[in-house]
Amino acid sequence: MKHNFLFSVALMMFLLIPEIMSQPEAALSDSTKRPLMNIVDYLKSKIEQERQELVMTEGEIIRYMDGLPPFSIYKDNFFITGIPLNKGINRETADAKFQLSIRHRLTSSRLPFDTFLYLTYTQKSFWDIYRDSAPFRDSNYNPGIGLGRYIIVDNRLTGAAFLHLEHESNGRDSLESRSTNWIGFSGKYFLTSNLAVGFKITIPFFTGKENSDLYDYRGTGYFNADLKSSNNKWWLSGTFSLIKSVKTINLKLTASYKISDRFNQYIFGELYSGTGDSLLDYKRKDLQLRAGICIKPDFYNLF
């Protein structure tokens, strides 16, 4: 069947070429050239699709993913500084924000249902670098452990799903203590090779008494999209969560420009609008624009 298809396409091109070549060059309009280009493009895509499906099976895809380095970047690792857009700009309101985030896969996909076990750790800090003595206003510590499973459809790796247990706190006591725990279910799915969407649903428990209403300001459902340009230079992301009512959301938009083809470093900008970005000041309404540098995980990193 495959050979008959290729033979038919080749025969069609063979019959069309003499007819087109017999006409003056000026007469070769775009409408005449386009059918040939469409045939060539379709043929190339068909061959590439069949090659990928023949080369990789589901077992081979899992073995390949399990063979990747187990220790890597988890979320964005960045250092950014900026200003508020909803209040006066001064040394008290301008600040810096940085994040360190790593993950480690503990097992291969040999657990029940082809799942794997992993650890994550993220630390996010808010630094008042423009004030005298440059104090840290708040630091949030977020370790976690989870189970992941790759989503493979028709011998194609299309995404992954995760079940995880996480803790977050700011390491303080008394009235400034903030802490929470949650069980989360999340997923990531590639709509195209340049567009991925994801979600995260959390079920909180053992939330600290000083921040018992935290999720009224953070929300329990998060949805995000990532778009990469075809030349791999630009990476645009958006994340939002519903809070209190469907009329109120927390929104984070980021834009990244890759500095070098050899290194995974980006010029990075972030716009945050909402509440709950910092544990200490989770009730405060922020509209903050910051920019700096970021080391990002690979676009196709699945956890």
PDB file of N, CA and C in Angstrom, residues 5 9 60 67 76 114 136-137 147 153 168 177 191 210 230-231 257 269 285 294 297 301:
ATOM      1  N   PHE A   5       1.247   4.133  -2.973  1.00  0.00           N
ATOM      2  CA  PHE A   5       1.040   5.568  -2.749  1.00  0.00           C
ATOM      3  C   PHE A   5       2.210   6.374  -3.283  1.00  0.00           C
ATOM      4  N   VAL A   9       2.237   9.147  -6.444  1.00  0.00           N
ATOM      5  CA  VAL A   9       2.708  10.527  -6.328  1.00  0.00           C
ATOM      6  C   VAL A   9       3.808  10.799  -7.331  1.00  0.00           C
ATOM      7  N   GLU A  60      10.207   1.548  23.890  1.00  0.00           N
ATOM      8  CA  GLU A  60      11.439   2.263  23.568  1.00  0.00           C
ATOM      9  C   GLU A  60      11.367   3.711  24.019  1.00  0.00           C
ATOM     10  N   GLY A  67      16.221   6.966  30.518  1.00  0.00           N
ATOM     11  CA  GLY A  67      17.665   7.079  30.355  1.00  0.00           C
ATOM     12  C   GLY A  67      18.192   8.496  30.408  1.00  0.00           C
ATOM     13  N   ASP A  76      11.449  27.336  36.479  1.00  0.00           N
ATOM     14  CA  ASP A  76      12.392  28.382  36.088  1.00  0.00           C
ATOM     15  C   ASP A  76      13.310  28.747  37.251  1.00  0.00           C
ATOM     16  N   ASP A 114       3.407   1.648  35.202  1.00  0.00           N
ATOM     17  CA  ASP A 114       4.537   2.294  34.520  1.00  0.00           C
ATOM     18  C   ASP A 114       4.815   3.691  35.065  1.00  0.00           C
ATOM     19  N   PHE A 136      15.954  40.416  53.366  1.00  0.00           N
ATOM     20  CA  PHE A 136      15.026  39.513  52.695  1.00  0.00           C
ATOM     21  C   PHE A 136      13.659  39.667  53.353  1.00  0.00           C
ATOM     22  N   ARG A 137      12.668  40.017  52.549  1.00  0.00           N
ATOM     23  CA  ARG A 137      11.328  40.197  53.103  1.00  0.00           C
ATOM     24  C   ARG A 137      10.658  38.860  53.387  1.00  0.00           C
ATOM     25  N   LEU A 147       4.536  10.828  42.090  1.00  0.00           N
ATOM     26  CA  LEU A 147       4.546   9.759  41.103  1.00  0.00           C
ATOM     27  C   LEU A 147       4.199  10.354  39.751  1.00  0.00           C
ATOM     28  N   VAL A 153       0.544   8.070  23.100  1.00  0.00           N
ATOM     29  CA  VAL A 153      -0.603   7.789  22.239  1.00  0.00           C
ATOM     30  C   VAL A 153      -0.092   7.465  20.842  1.00  0.00           C
ATOM     31  N   GLU A 168       4.811  23.639  51.847  1.00  0.00           N
ATOM     32  CA  GLU A 168       5.397  24.962  51.627  1.00  0.00           C
ATOM     33  C   GLU A 168       5.296  25.770  52.914  1.00  0.00           C
ATOM     34  N   SER A 177       4.436  33.242  60.867  1.00  0.00           N
ATOM     35  CA  SER A 177       4.525  31.872  60.359  1.00  0.00           C
ATOM     36  C   SER A 177       3.478  31.632  59.272  1.00  0.00           C
ATOM     37  N   LEU A 191       0.045  20.123  22.500  1.00  0.00           N
ATOM     38  CA  LEU A 191      -0.895  20.233  21.388  1.00  0.00           C
ATOM     39  C   LEU A 191      -0.161  20.193  20.050  1.00  0.00           C
ATOM     40  N   GLU A 210      -2.218  30.710  61.051  1.00  0.00           N
ATOM     41  CA  GLU A 210      -1.988  32.105  60.700  1.00  0.00           C
ATOM     42  C   GLU A 210      -2.331  32.411  59.249  1.00  0.00           C
ATOM     43  N   SER A 230       9.327  29.174  16.464  1.00  0.00           N
ATOM     44  CA  SER A 230       9.889  28.134  15.597  1.00  0.00           C
ATOM     45  C   SER A 230      11.408  28.179  15.548  1.00  0.00           C
ATOM     46  N   ASN A 231      12.008  29.346  15.836  1.00  0.00           N
ATOM     47  CA  ASN A 231      13.478  29.441  15.831  1.00  0.00           C
ATOM     48  C   ASN A 231      14.079  29.198  17.216  1.00  0.00           C
ATOM     49  N   TYR A 257      13.732  35.370  26.178  1.00  0.00           N
ATOM     50  CA  TYR A 257      14.467  35.393  24.919  1.00  0.00           C
ATOM     51  C   TYR A 257      15.804  34.700  25.129  1.00  0.00           C
ATOM     52  N   GLY A 269      11.346  38.286  31.535  1.00  0.00           N
ATOM     53  CA  GLY A 269      10.460  39.291  32.101  1.00  0.00           C
ATOM     54  C   GLY A 269       9.210  38.647  32.662  1.00  0.00           C
ATOM     55  N   LYS A 285      -2.553  42.713  47.294  1.00  0.00           N
ATOM     56  CA  LYS A 285      -2.764  42.757  45.850  1.00  0.00           C
ATOM     57  C   LYS A 285      -1.509  43.282  45.179  1.00  0.00           C
ATOM     58  N   CYS A 294      17.233  34.255  33.394  1.00  0.00           N
ATOM     59  CA  CYS A 294      16.587  33.006  33.786  1.00  0.00           C
ATOM     60  C   CYS A 294      17.298  31.825  33.137  1.00  0.00           C
ATOM     61  N   PRO A 297      14.217  25.102  32.212  1.00  0.00           N
ATOM     62  CA  PRO A 297      14.297  23.707  31.806  1.00  0.00           C
ATOM     63  C   PRO A 297      14.073  23.593  30.297  1.00  0.00           C
ATOM     64  N   ASN A 301      10.766  19.222  28.574  1.00  0.00           N
ATOM     65  CA  ASN A 301      10.868  18.581  29.879  1.00  0.00           C
ATOM     66  C   ASN A 301       9.460  18.333  30.414  1.00  0.00           C
TER      67      ASN A 301
END
